[in-house]
Coordinates of N, CA and C and ligand atoms in Angstrom, one line a residue:
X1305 N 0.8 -1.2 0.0 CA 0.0 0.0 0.0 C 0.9 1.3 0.0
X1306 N 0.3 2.5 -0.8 CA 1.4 3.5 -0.7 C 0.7 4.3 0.2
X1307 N 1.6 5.1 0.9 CA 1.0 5.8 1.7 C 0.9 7.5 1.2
X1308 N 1.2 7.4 -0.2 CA 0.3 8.7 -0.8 C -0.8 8.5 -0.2
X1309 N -1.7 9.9 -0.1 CA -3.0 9.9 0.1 C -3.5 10.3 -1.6
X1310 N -4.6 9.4 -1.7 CA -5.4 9.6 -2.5 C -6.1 11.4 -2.8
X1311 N -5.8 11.8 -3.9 CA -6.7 13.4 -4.4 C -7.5 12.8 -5.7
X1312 N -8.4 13.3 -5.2 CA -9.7 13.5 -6.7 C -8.7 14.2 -7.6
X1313 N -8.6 14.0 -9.0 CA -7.7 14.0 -10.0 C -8.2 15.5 -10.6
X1314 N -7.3 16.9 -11.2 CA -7.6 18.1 -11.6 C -8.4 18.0 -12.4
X1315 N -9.4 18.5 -12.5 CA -10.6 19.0 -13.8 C -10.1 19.7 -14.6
X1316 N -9.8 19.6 -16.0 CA -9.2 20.2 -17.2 C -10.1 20.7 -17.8
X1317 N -10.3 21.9 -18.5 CA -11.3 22.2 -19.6 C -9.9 23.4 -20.4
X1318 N -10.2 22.2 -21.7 CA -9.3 22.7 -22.4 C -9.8 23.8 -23.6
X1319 N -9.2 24.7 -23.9 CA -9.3 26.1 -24.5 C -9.1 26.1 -25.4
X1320 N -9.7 26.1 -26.6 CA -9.0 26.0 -28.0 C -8.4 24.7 -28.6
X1321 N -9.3 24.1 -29.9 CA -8.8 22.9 -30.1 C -8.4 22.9 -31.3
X1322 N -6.9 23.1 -31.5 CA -6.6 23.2 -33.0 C -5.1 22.0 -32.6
X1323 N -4.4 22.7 -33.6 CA -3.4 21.3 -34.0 C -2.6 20.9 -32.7
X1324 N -2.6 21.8 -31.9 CA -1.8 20.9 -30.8 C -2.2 20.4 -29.9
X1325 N -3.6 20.2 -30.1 CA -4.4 20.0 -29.2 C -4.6 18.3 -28.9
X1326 N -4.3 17.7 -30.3 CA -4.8 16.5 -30.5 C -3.3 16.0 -29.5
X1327 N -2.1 16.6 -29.1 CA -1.2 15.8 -28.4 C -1.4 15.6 -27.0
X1328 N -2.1 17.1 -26.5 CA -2.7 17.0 -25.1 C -3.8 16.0 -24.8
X1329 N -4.3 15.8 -25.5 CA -5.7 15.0 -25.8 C -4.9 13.4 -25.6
X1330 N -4.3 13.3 -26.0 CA -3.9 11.7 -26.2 C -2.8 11.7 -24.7
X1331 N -2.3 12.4 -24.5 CA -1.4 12.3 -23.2 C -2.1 12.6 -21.3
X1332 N -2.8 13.2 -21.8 CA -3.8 13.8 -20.4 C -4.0 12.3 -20.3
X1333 N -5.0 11.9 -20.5 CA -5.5 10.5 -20.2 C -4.5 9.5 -19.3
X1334 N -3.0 9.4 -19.8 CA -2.5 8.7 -19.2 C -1.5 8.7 -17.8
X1335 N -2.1 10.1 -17.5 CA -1.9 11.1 -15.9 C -3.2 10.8 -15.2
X1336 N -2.5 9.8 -13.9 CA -4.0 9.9 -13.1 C -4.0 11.0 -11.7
X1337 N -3.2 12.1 -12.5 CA -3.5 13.0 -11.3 C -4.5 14.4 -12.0
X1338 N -4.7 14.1 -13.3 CA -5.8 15.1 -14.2 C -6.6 14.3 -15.1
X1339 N -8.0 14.9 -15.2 CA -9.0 14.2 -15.8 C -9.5 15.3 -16.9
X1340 N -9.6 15.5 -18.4 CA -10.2 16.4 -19.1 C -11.6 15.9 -19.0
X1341 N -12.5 17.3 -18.8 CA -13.8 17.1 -18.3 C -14.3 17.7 -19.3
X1342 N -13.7 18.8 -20.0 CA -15.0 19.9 -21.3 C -13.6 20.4 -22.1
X1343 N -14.4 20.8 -23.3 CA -13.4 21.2 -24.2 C -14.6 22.0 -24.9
X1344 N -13.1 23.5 -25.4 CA -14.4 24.8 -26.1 C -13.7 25.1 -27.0
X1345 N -14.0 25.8 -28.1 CA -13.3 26.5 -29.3 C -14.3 27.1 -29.8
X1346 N -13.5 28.3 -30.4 CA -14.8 30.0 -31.3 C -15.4 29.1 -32.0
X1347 N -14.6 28.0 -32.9 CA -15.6 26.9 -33.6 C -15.9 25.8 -33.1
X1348 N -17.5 26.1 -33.3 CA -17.7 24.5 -32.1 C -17.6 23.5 -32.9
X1349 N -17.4 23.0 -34.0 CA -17.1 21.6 -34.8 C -15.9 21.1 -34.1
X1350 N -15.0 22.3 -34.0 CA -13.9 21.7 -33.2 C -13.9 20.8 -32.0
X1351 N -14.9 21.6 -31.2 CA -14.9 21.0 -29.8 C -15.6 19.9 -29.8
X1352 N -16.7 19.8 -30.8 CA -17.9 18.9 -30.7 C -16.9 17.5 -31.4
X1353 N -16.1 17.7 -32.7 CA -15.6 16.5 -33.3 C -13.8 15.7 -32.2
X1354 N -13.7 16.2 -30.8 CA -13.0 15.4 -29.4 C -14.0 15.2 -28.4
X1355 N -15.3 16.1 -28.4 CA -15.7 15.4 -27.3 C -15.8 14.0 -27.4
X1356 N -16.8 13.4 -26.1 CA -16.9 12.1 -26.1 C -17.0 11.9 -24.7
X1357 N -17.2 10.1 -24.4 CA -17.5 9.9 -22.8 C -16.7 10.7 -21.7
X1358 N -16.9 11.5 -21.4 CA -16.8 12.1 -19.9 C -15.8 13.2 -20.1
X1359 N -16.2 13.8 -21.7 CA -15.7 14.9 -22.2 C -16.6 16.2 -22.7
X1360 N -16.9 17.0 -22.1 CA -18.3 17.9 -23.1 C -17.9 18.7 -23.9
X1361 N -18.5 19.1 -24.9 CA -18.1 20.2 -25.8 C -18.9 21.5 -25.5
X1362 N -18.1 22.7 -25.2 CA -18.8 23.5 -24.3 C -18.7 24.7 -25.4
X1363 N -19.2 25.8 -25.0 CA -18.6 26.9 -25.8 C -17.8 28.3 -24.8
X1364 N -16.6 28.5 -25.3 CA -16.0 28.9 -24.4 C -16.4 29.7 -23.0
X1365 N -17.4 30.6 -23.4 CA -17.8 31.2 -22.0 C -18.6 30.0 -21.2
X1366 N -19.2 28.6 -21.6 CA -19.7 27.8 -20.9 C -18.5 27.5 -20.0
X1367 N -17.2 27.0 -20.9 CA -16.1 26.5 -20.0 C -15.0 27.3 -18.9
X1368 N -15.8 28.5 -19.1 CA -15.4 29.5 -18.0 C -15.8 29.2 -16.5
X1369 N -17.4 29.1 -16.8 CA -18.7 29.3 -15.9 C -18.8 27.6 -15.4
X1370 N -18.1 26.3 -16.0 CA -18.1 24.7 -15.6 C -17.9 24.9 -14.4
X1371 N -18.7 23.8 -13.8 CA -18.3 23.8 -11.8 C -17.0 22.3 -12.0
X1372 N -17.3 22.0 -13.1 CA -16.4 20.7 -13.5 C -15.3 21.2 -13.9
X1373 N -14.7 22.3 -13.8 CA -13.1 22.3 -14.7 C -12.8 23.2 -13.2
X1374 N -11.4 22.6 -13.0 CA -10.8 23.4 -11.9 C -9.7 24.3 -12.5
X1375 N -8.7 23.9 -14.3 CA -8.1 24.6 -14.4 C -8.4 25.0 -16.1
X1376 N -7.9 25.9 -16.5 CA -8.4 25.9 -18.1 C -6.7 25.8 -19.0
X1377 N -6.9 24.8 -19.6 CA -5.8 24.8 -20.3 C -5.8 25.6 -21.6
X1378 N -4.7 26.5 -22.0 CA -5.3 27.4 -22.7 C -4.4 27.1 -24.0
X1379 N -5.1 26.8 -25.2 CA -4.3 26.1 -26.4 C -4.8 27.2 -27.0
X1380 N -5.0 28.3 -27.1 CA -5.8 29.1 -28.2 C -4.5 29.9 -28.8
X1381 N -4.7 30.5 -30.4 CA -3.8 31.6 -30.6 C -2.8 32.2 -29.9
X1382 N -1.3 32.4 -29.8 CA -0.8 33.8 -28.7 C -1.5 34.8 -28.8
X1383 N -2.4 35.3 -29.7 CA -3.2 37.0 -29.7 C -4.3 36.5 -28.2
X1384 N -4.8 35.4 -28.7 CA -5.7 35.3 -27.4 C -5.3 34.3 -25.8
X1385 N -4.2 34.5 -25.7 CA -3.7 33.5 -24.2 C -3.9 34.6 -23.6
X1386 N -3.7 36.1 -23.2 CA -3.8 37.2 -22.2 C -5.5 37.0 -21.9
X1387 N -5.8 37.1 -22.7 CA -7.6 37.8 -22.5 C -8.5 36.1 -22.3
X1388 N -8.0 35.1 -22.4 CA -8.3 34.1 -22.2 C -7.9 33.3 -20.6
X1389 N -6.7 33.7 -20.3 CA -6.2 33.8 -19.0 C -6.6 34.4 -17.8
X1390 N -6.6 35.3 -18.7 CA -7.7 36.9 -17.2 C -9.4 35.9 -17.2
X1391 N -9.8 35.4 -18.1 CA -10.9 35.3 -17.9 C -11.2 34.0 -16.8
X1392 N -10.2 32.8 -17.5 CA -10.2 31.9 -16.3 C -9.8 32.2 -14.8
X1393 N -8.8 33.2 -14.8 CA -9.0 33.5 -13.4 C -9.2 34.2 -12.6
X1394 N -10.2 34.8 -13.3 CA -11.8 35.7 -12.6 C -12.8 34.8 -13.0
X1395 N -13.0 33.5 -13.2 CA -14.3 32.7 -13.0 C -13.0 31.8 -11.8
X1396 N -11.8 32.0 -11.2 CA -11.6 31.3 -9.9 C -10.9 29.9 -10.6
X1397 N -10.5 29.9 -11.8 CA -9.7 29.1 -12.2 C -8.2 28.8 -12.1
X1398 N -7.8 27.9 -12.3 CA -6.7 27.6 -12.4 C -5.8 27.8 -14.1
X1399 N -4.8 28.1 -14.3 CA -4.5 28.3 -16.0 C -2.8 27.4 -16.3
X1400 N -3.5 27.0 -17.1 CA -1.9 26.8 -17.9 C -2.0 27.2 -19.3
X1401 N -1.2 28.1 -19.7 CA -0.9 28.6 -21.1 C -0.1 27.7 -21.8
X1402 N -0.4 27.4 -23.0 CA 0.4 27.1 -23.8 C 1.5 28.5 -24.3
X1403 N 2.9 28.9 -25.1 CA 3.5 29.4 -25.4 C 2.8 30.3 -26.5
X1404 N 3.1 31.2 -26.0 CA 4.1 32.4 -24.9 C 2.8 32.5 -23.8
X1405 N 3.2 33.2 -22.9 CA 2.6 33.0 -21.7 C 1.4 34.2 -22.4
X1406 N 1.8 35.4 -22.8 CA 1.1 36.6 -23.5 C 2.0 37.1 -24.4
X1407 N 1.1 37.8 -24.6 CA 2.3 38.6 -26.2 C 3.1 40.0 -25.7
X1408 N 2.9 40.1 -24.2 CA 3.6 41.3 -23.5 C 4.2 40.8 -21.6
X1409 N 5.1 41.8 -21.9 CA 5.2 41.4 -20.0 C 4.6 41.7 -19.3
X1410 N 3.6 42.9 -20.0 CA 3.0 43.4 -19.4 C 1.8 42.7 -18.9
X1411 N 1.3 42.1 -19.7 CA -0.1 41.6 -20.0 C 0.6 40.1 -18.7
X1412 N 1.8 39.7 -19.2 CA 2.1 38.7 -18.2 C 1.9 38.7 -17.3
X1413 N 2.7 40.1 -16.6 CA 2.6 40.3 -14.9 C 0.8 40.5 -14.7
X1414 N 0.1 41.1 -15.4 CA -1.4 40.8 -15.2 C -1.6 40.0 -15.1
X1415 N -1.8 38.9 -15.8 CA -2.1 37.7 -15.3 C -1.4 36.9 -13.9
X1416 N -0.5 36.9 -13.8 CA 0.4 36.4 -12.9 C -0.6 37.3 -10.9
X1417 N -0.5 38.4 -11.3 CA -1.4 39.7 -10.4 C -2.8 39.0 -9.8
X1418 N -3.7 39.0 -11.3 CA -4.5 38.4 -10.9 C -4.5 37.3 -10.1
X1419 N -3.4 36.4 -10.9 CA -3.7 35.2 -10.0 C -3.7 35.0 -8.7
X1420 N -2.6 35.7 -8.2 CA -2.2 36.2 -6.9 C -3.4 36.1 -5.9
X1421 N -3.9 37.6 -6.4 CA -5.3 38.1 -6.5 C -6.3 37.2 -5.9
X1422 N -6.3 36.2 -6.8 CA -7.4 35.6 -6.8 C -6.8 33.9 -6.1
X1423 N -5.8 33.8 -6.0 CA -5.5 32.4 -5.0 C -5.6 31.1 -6.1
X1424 N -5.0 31.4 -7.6 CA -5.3 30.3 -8.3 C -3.7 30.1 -8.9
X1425 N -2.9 29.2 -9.5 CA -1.7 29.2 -10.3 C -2.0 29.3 -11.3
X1426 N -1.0 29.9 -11.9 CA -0.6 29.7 -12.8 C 0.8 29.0 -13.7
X1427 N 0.4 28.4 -14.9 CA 2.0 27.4 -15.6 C 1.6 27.9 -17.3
X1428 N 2.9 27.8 -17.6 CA 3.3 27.8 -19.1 C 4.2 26.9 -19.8
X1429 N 3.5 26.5 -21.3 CA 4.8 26.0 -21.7 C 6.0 26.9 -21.5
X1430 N 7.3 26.6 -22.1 CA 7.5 24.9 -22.4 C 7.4 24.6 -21.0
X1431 N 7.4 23.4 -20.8 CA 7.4 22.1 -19.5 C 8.3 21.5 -20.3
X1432 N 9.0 21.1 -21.1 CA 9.5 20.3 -21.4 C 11.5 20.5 -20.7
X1433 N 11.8 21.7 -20.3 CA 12.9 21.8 -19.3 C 12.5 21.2 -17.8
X1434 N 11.5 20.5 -17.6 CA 11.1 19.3 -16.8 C 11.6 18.1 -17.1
X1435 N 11.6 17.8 -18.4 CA 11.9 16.6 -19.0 C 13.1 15.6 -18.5
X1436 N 13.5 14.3 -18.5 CA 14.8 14.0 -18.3 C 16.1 14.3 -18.7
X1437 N 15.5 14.6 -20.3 CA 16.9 15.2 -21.0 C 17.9 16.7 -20.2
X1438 N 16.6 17.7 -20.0 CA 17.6 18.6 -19.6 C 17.8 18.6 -17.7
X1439 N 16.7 18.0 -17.4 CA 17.0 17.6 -15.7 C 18.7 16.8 -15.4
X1440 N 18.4 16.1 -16.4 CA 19.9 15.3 -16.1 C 20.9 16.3 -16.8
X1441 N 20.7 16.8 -17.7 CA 22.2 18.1 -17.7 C 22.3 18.9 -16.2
X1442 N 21.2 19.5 -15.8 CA 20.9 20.6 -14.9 C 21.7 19.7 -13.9
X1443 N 21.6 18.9 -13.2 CA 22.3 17.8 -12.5 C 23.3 17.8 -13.0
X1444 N 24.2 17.2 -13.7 CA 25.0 17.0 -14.0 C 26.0 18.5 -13.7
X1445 N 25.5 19.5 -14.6 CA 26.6 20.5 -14.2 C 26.3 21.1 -13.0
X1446 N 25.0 21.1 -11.9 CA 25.4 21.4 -10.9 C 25.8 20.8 -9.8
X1447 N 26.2 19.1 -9.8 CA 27.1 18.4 -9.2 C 28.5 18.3 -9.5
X1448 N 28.7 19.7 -10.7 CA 30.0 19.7 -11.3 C 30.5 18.6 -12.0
X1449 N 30.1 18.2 -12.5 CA 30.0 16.6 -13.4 C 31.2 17.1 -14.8
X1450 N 31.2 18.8 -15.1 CA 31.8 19.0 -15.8 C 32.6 20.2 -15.7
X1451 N 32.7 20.3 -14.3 CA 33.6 21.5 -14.0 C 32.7 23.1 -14.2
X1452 N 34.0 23.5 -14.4 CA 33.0 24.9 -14.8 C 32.6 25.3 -16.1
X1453 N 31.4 25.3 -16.2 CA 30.9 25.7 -17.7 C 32.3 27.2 -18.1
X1454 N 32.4 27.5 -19.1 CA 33.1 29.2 -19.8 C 31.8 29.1 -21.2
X1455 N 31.0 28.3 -21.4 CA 30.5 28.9 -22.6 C 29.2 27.9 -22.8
X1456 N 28.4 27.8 -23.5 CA 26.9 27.4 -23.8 C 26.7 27.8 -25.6
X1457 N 26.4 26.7 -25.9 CA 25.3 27.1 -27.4 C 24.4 26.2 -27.7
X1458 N 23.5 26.8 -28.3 CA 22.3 25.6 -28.3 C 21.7 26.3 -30.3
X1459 N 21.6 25.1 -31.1 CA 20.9 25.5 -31.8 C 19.4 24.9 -32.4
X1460 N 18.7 25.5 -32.7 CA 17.6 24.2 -33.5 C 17.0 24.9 -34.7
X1461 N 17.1 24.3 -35.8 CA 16.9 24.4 -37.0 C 15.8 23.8 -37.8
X1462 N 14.8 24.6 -38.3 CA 13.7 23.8 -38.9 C 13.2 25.1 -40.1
X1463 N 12.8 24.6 -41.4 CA 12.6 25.3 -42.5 C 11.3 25.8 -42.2
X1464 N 10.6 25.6 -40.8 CA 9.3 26.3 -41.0 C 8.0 25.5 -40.8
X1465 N 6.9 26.0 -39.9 CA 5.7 25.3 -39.5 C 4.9 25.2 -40.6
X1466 N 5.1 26.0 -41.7 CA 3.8 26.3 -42.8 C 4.1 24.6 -43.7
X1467 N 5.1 23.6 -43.4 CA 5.8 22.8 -44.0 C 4.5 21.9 -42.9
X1468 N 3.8 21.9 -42.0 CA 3.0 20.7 -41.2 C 1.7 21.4 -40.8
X1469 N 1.9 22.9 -40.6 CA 1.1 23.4 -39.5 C -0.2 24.2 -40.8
X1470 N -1.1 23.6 -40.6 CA -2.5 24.4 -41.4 C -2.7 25.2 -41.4
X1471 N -2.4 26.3 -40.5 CA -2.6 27.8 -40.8 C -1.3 28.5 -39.3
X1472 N -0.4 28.3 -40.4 CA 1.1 28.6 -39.3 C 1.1 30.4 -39.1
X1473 N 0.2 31.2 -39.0 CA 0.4 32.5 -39.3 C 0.8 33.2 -38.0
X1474 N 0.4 32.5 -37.1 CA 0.7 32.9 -35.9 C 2.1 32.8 -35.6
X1475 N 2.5 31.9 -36.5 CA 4.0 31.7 -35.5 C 5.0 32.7 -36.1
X1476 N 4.6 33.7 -37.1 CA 5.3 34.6 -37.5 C 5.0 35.9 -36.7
X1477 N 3.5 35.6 -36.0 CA 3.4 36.8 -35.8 C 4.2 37.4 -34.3
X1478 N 3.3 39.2 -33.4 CA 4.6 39.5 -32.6 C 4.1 38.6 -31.6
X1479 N 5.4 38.7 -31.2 CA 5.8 37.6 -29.8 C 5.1 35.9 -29.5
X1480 N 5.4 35.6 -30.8 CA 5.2 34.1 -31.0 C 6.5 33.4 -31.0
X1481 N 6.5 32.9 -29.4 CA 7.3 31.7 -29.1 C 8.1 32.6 -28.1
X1482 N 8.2 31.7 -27.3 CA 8.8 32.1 -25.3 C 10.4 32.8 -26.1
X1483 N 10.8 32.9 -27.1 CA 12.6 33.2 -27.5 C 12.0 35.0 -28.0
X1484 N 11.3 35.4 -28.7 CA 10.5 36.4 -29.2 C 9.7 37.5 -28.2
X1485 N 9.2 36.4 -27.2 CA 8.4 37.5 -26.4 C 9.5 38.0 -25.1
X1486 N 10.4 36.9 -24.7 CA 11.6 37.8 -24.0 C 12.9 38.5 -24.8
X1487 N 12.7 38.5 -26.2 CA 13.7 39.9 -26.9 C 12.9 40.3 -27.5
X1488 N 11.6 40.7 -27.9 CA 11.1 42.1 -28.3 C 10.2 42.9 -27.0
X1489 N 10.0 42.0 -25.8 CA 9.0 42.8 -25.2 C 9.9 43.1 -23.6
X1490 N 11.4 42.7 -23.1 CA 11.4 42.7 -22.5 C 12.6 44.3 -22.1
Ligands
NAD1585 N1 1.1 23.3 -33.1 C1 2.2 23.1 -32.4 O1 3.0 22.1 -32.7 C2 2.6 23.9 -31.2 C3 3.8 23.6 -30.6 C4 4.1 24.3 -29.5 C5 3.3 25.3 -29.0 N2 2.1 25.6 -29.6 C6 1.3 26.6 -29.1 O2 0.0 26.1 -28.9 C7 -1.0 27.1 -29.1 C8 -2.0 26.6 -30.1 O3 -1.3 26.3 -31.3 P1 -2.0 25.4 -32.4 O4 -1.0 25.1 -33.4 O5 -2.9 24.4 -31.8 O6 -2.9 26.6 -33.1 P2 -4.3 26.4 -34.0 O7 -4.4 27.7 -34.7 O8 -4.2 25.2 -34.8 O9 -5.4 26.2 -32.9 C9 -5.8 27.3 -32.1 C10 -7.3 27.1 -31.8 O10 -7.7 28.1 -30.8 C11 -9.0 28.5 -31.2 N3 -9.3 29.8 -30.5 C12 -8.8 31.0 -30.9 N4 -9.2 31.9 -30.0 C13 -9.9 31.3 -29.1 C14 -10.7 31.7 -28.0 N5 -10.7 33.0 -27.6 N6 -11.4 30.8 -27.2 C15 -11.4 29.5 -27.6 N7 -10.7 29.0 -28.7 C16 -10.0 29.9 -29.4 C17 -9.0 28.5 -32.7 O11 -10.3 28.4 -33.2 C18 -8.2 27.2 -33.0 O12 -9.0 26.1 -33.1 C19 -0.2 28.4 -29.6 O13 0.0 29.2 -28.5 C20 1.1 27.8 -30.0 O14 2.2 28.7 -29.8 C21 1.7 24.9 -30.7

């Protein structure tokens, strides 16, 4: 027997169901510390063609006002993560943004305020510097595993989302992607 104590698993109502949506969709499920309960998008074909058993298709201001969603996971646009953010946590929600947190610092530290404010967390991608890959560097150079760093480079190279992504316009636009919104807005 483990002596974790058992918690009723987080209520998700996820925000926006476009292309990255289908990855959250398939991986939530296999965390039994979160349950997706409703799902909303400006277009409801979207929400309506993932619902399913013990999933509703809501329309966004429903999945604000859910007594069932404790946090709102927010997959929509970066134009709309600020104004979608504020809203979850003034209905007393919980938020996780997908990337960039907002398209300003400003608009950040509001959200962040509110939350304060209102006694709810907030998270943003990436999560993936959670991961084992960079946990085990992070470890490694702070047990000095390699002495003293003098230098860092990191590159990553790709010809472009418009090459997978169905309507990639966002990702050109301002402050699309966590590297963009801390050198033009900071
Ligand atoms: N696609 C990827 O591989 C990828 C990777 C990393 C991060 N992201 C991030 O995930 C987010 C979503 O990306 P995507 O590729 O799924 O975009 P997408 O354009 O495919 O989907 C966004 C969805 O949000 C909906 N939407 C817009 N405003 C809304 C609102 N106010 N309320 C509810 N729904 C709304 C749209 O109708 C659309 O269905 C973006 O912030 C992007 O930076 C995407």
């Amino acid at each position: 027997m483990s002596d974790v104590p058992s918690v009723d698993p987080l209520r998700i109502g996820i925000a926006g169901i476009g292309n990255i949506s289908g990855q959250y969709l398939a991986t939530l499920p296999r965390l039994a510390g979160v349950r997706v309960s409703a799902v909303a998008d400006i277009d409801p074909a979207r929400a309506a063609a993932v619902a399913g058993p013990g999933i509703r298709a809501l329309t966004p201001a429903e999945l604000l006002a859910a007594d069932d969603v404790d946090l709102v996971l927010n997959l929509t646009v970066p134009a709309a993560h600020a104004e979608v953010a504020l809203a979850a946590v003034a209905a007393g929600k919980h938020v996780y943004n997908e990337k960039p947190l907002a398209l300003s610092t400003v608009d950040g530290r509001q959200i962040l305020e509110a939350a304060d404010a209102a006694g709810v967390r907030v998270g943003c991608a990436p999560d993936t510097v959670l991961g084992t890959g960079t946990q085990t560097a992070r470890r490694r150079l702070d047990g000095g595993g390699i002495g003293v760093p003098v230098a860092a480079t990191a590159f990553m190279v790709s010809p472009g989302p418009e090459l997978w992504h169905p309507n990639p316009a966002f990702f050109y636009g301002t402050a699309a992607g966590p590297c963009w919104t801390w050198a033009r807005t900071t």
